[in-house]
Short mmCIF file of C-alpha atoms and ligand atoms in Angstrom, two decimals:
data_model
loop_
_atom_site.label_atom_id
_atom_site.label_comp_id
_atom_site.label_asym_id
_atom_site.label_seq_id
_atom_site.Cartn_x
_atom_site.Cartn_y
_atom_site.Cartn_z
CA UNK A 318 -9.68 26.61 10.87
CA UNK A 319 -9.60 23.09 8.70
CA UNK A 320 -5.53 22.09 8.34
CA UNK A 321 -5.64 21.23 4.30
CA UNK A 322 -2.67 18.96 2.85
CA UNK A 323 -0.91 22.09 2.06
CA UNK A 324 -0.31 23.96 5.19
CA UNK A 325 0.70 20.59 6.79
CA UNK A 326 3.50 19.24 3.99
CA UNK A 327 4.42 23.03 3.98
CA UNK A 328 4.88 22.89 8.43
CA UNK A 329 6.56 19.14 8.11
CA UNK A 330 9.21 21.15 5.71
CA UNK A 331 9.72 23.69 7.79
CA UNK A 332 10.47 21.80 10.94
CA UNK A 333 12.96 19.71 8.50
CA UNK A 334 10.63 16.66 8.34
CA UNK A 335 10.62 17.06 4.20
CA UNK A 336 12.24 17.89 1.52
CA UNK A 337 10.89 20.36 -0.93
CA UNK A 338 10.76 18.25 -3.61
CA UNK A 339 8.76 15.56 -1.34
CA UNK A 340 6.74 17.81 -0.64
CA UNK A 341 6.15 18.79 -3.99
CA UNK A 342 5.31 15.37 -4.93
CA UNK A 343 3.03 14.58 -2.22
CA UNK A 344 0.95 17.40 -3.65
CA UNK A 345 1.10 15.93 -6.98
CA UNK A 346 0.40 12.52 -5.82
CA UNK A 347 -2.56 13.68 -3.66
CA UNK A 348 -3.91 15.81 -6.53
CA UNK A 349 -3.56 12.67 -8.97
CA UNK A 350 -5.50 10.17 -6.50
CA UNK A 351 -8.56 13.04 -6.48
CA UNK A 352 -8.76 12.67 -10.36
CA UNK A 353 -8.46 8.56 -9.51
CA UNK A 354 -11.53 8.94 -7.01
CA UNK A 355 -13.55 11.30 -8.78
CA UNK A 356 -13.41 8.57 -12.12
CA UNK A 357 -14.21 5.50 -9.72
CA UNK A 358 -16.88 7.72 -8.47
CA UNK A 359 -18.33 7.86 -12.09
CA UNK A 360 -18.76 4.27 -12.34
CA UNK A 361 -20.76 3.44 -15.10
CA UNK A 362 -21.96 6.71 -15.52
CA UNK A 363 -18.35 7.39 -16.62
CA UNK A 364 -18.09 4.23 -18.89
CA UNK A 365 -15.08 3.38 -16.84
CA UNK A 366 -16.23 -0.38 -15.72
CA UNK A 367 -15.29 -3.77 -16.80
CA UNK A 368 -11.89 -5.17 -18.37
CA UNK A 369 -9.40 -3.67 -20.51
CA UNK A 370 -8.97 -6.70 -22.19
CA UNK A 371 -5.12 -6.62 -21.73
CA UNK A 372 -3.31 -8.55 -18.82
CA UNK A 373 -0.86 -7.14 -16.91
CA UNK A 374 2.37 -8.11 -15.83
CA UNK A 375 0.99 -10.02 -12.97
CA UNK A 376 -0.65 -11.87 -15.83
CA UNK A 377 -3.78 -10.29 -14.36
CA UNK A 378 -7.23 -9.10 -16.61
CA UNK A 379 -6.64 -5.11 -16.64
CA UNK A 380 -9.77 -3.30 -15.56
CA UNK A 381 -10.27 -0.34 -17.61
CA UNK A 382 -10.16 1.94 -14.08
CA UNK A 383 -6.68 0.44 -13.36
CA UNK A 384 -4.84 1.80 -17.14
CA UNK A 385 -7.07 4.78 -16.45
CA UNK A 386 -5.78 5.00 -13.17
CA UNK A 387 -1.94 4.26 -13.51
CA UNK A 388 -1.99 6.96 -16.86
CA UNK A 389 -3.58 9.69 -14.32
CA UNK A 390 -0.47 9.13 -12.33
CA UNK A 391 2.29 9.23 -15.17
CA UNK A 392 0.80 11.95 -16.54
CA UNK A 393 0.42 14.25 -12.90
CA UNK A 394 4.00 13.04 -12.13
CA UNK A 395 6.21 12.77 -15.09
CA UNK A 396 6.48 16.81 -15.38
CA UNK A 397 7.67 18.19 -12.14
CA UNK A 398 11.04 17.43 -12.08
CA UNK A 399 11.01 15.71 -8.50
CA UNK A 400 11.75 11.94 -10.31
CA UNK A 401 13.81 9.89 -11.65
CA UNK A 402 11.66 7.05 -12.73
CA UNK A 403 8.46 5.54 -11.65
CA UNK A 404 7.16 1.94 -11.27
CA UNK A 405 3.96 0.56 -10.87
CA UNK A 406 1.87 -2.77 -10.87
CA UNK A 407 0.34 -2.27 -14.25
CA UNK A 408 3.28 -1.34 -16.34
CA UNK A 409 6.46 -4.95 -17.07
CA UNK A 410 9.32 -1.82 -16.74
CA UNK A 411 10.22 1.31 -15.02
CA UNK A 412 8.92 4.64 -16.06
CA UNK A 413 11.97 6.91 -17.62
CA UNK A 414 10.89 10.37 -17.14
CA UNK A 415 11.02 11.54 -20.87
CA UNK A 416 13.79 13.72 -21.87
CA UNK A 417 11.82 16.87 -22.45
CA UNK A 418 10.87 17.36 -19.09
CA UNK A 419 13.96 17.35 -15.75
CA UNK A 420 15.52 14.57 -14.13
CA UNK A 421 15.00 14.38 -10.26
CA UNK A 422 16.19 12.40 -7.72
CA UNK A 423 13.28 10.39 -6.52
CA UNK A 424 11.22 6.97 -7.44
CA UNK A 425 7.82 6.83 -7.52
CA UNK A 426 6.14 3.35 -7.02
CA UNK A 427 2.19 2.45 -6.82
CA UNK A 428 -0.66 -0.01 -7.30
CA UNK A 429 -2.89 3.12 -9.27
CA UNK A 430 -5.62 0.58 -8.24
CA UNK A 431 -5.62 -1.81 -5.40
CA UNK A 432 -8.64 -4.17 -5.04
CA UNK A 433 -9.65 -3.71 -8.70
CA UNK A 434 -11.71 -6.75 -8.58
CA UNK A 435 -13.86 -4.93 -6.38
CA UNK A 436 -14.53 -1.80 -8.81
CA UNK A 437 -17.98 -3.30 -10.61
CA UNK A 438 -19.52 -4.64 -7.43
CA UNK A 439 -18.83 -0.91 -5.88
CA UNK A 440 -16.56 -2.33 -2.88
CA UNK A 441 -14.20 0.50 -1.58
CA UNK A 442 -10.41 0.08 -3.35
CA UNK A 443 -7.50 2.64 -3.29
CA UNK A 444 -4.37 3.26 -4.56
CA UNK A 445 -1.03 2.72 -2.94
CA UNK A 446 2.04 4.88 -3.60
CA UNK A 447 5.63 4.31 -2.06
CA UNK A 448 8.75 7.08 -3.14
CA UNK A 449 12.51 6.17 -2.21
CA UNK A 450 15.38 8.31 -3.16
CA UNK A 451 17.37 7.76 -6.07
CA UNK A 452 21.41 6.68 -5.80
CA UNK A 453 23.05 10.01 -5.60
CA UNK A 454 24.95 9.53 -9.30
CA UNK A 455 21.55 9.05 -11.00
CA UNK A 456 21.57 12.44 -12.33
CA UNK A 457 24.45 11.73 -14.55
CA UNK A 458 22.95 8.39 -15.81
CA UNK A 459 19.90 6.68 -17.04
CA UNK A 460 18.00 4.86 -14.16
CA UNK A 461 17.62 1.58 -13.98
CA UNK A 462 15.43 -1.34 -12.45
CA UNK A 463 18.51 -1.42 -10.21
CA UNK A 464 18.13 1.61 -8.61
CA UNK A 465 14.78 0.52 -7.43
CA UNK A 466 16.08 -2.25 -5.54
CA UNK A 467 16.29 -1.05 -1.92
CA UNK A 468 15.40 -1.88 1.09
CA UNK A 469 11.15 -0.49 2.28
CA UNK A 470 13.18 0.56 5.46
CA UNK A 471 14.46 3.36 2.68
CA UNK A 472 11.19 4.88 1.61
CA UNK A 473 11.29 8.52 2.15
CA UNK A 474 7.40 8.59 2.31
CA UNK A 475 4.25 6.18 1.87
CA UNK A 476 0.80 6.57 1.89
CA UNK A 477 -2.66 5.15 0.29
CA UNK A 478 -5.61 6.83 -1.21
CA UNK A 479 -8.66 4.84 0.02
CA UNK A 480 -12.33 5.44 -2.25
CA UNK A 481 -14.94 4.12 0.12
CA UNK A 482 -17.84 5.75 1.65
CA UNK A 483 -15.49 8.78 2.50
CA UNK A 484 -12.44 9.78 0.28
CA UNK A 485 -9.37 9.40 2.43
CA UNK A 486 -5.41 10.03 2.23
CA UNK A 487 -3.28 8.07 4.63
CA UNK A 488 0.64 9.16 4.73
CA UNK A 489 3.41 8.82 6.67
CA UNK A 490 6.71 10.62 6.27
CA UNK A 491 8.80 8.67 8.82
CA UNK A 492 7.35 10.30 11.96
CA UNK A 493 3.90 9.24 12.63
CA UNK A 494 0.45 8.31 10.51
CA UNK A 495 -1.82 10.93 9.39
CA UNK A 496 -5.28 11.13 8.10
CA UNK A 497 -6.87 13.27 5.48
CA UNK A 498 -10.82 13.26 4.47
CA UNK A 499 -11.62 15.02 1.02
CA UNK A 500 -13.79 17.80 1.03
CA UNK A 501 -15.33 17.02 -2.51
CA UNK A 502 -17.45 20.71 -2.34
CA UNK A 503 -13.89 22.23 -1.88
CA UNK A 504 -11.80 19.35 -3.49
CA UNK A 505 -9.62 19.75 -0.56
CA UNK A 506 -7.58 17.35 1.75
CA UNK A 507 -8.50 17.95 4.88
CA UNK A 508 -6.22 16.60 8.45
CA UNK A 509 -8.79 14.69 10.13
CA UNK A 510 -6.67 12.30 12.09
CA UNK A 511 -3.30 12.74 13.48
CA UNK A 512 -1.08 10.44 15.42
CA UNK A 513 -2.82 7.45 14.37
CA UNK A 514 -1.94 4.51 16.30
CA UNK A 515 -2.51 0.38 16.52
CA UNK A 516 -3.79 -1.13 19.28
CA UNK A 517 -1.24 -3.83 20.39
CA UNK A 518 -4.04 -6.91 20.69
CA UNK A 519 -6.93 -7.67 18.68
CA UNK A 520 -9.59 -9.88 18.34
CA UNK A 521 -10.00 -9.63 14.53
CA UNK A 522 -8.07 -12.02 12.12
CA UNK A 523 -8.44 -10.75 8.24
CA UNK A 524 -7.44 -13.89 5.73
CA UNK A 525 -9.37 -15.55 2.53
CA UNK A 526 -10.33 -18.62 4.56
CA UNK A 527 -11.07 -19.88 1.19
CA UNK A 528 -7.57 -20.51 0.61
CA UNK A 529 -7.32 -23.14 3.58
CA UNK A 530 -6.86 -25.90 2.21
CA UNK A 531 -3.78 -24.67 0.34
CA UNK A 532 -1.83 -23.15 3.58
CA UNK A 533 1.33 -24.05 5.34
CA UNK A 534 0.52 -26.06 8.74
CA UNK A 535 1.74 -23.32 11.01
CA UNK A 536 -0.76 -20.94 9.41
CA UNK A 537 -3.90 -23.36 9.59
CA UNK A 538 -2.50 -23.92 13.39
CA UNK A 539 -2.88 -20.61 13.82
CA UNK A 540 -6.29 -19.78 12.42
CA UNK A 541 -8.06 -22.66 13.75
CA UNK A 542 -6.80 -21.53 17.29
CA UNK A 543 -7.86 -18.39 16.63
CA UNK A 544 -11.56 -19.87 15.22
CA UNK A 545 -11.39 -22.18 18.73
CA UNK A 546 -12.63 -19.43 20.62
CA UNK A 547 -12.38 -18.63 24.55
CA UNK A 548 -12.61 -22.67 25.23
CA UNK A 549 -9.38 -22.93 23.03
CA UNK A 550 -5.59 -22.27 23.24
CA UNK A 551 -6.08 -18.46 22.76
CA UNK A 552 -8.45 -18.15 25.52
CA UNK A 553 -10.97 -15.27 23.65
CA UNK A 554 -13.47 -14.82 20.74
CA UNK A 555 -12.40 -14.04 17.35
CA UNK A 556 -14.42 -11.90 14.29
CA UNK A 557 -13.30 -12.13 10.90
CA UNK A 558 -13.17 -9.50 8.12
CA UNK A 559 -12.58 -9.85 4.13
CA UNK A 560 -12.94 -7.29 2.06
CA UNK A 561 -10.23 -8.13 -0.86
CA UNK A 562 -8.74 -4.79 -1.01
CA UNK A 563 -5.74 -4.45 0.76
CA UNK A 564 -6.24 -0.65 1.18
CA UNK A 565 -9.55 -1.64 2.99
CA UNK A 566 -8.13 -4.12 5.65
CA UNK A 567 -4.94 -2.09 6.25
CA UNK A 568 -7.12 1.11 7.03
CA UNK A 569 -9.44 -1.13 9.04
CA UNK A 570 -6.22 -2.27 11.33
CA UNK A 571 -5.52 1.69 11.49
CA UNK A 572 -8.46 2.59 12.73
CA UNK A 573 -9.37 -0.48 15.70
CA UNK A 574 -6.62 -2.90 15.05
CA UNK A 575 -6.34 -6.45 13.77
CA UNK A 576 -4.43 -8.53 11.79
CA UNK A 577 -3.96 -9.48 8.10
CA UNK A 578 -2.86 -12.10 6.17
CA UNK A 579 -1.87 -13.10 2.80
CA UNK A 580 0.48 -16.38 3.43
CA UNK A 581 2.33 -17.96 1.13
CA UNK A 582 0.24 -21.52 -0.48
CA UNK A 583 0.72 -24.17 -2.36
CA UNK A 584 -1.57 -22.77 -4.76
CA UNK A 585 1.79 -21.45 -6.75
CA UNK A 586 4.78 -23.11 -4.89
CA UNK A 587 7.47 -21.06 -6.61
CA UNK A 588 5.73 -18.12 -5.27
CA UNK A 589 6.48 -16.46 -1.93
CA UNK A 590 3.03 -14.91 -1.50
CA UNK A 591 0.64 -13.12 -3.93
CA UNK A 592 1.19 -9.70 -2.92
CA UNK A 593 3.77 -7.45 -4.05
CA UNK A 594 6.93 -6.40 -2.08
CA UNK A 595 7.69 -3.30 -3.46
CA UNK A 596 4.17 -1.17 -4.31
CA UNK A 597 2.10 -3.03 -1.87
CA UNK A 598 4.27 -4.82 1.11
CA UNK A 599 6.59 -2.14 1.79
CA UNK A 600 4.70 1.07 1.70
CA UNK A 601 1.87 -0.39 3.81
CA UNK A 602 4.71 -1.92 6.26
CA UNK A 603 5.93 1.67 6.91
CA UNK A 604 2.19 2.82 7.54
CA UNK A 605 1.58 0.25 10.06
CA UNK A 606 4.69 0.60 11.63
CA UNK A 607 4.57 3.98 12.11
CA UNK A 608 1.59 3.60 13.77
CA UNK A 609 2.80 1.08 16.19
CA UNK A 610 2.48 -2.11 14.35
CA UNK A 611 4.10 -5.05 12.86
CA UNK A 612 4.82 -6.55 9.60
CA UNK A 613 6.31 -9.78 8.72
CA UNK A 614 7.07 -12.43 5.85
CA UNK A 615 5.94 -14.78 8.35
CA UNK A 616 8.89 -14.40 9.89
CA UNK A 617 11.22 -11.65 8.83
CA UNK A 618 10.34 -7.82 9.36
CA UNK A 619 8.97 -7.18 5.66
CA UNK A 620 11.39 -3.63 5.80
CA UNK A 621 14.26 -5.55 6.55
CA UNK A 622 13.50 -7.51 2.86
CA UNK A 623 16.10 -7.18 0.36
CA UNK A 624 14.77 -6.48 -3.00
CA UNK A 625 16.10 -8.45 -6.14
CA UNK A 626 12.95 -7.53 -8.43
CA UNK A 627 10.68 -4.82 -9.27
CA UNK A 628 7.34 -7.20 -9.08
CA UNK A 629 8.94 -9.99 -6.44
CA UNK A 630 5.95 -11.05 -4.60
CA UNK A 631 6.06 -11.73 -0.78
CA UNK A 632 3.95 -12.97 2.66
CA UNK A 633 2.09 -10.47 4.44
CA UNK A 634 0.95 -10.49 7.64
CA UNK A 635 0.83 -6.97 9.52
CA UNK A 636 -1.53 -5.22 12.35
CA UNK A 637 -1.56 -4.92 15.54
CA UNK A 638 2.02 -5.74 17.65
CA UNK A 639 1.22 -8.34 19.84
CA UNK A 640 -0.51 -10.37 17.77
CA UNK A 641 1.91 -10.63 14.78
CA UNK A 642 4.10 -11.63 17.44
CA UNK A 643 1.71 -14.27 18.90
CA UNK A 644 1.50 -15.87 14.88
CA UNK A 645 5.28 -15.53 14.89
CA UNK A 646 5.49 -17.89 17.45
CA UNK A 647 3.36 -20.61 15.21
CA UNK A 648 6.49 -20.48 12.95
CA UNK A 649 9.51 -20.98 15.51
P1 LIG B 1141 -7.95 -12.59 -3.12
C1 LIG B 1141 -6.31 -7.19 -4.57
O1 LIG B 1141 -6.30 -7.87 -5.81
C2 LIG B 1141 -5.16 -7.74 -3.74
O2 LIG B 1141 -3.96 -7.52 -4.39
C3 LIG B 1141 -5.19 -7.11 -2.36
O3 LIG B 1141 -5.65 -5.81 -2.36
C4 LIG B 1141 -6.14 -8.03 -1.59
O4 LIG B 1141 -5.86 -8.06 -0.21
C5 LIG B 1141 -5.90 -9.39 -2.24
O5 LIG B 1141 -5.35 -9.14 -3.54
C6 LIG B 1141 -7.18 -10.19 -2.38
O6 LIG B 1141 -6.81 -11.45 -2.87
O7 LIG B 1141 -7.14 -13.83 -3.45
O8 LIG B 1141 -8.73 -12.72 -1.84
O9 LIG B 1141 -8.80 -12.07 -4.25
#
């Protein structure tokens, strides 16, 4: 007998893994990421392709799948009474649950729609969801940005929804990585991987060479080494893998290891990196690392990273162990 979404949340909560409420809103969150997949699977059939004509806060064109995308998951989640607020990429403020419905004690963060450059050419993209706990005294108070600023070592849970050749659900809950495929006959998650971990060493690097030019010298050090083959300081062949959907590479690294990057450049100085800390960064940092990876800033352990705002960008590089700690050593 298949294990569906349910019976596992409902078995993690009954060995004290979960909360109710968590669970509750993993089952939301799930449900909300079909609807996501089944419009991307519409494409143009569904007259869902091409801009928005809007920007967003990332001063970024808004496909009309992301809005579509980040409504499905206000609308599925602003209801249940498990939050507080939500946050996402597309929207310049948090998310107040409105008045009419209960207050809960959670935060709900996502990217409704990671990779969106990638929707008209049909190139898998996902969404990425992250929820922390609100401050205890929230209850009694509005919510603010503030409470949003913690630490990804303080998620409660963090997963992905990746739409690719197969519709899958990634989550972790703080004790291990877990797989579910999509039974689109039964619209059911089914458990299809448990226990997923990273192998330590790789011999797959995953960075927009394109951006070369524009990288600090410890980074180019690195690559080229890495491009330098068996006759060069690394002493073995590398492949290379793009797909420009972080959903994509991450699940990539899940499945036979490797390691991504997205370094700071000079491209925007004042910038840290172009991906975000709190809806991409951390919730994929908690994946990887509960499967026996590593994620950095370059440097710093990306969990560690002390939030000061909701859209801060940051440096990413994550995958397998040993060889985030081989780049490390490019920048000591
Ligand atoms: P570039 C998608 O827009 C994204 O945020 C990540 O999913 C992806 O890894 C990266 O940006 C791609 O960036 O500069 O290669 O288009």
């Amino acid at each position: 007998m298949q294990k569906t979404l349910t019976q596992y949340l409902v078995e993690q909560q009954r060995h004290q893994q979960l909360s109710p409420d968590v669970r509750l809103l993993l089952e939301v969150v799930a449900r909300a990421c079909k609807t996501i997949g089944s419009a991307v699977g519409k494409g143009a059939l569904g007259g869902v392709l091409g801009s928005q004509g809007t920007e967003n806060v990332q001063g970024e064109t808004q496909k009309k799948l992301d809005v579509i995308s980040n409504d499905i998951l206000l609308k599925a989640n602003e209801w249940g009474g498990q939050l507080a607020a939500m946050a996402s990429e597309e929207m310049d403020t948090i998310y107040k649950i409105p008045q009419h419905y209960p207050q809960g004690k959670y935060l709900l963060l996502f990217d409704p729609l990671d990779g969106s450059s990638n929707i008209d050419v049909n190139v898998s993209i996902g969404t990425i969801f992250s929820i922390l706990k609100a401050p205890d005294d929230v209850m009694g108070r509005e919510v603010t940005e503030a409470d949003f600023m913690q630490p990804g070592r303080q998620q409660v849970a963090a997963g992905y929804a990746l739409y690719g050749p197969q519709t899958l659900l990634v989550l972790t809950l703080g004790n291990g990585v877990v797989c579910f495929t999509l039974d689109r006959e039964l619209g059911s998650w089914i458990l299809t991987q448990e226990n997923i971990r990273i192998p330590a060493e790789t011999k797959e690097f995953s960075i927009n060479m394109s951006n070369m030019r524009h990288w600090d010298t410890p980074v180019r050090q690195y690559i080229e080494d890495c491009l330098a083959g068996e006759t060069g300081p690394r002493g073995k062949n590398f492949n290379m893998r793009w797909v420009a959907s972080m959903v994509a590479e991450v699940h990539r690294i899940l499945q036979r290891g490797g390691i991504f990057l997205y370094p700071w450049d000079k491209r925007e100085p004042n910038k840290p990196g172009k991906l975000r800390l709190m809806y991409e960064a951390n919730p994929m940092s908690m994946i990887i690392e509960q499967a026996g990876g590593a994620a950095v800033d370059t440097v710093n352990r990306i969990l560690d990273i002390q939030p000061s705002q909701l859209h801060q960008r940051v440096s990413v590089v994550l995958g397998s162990k040993d060889e985030v700690e081989t780049f490390k050593k490019y920048f000591s």
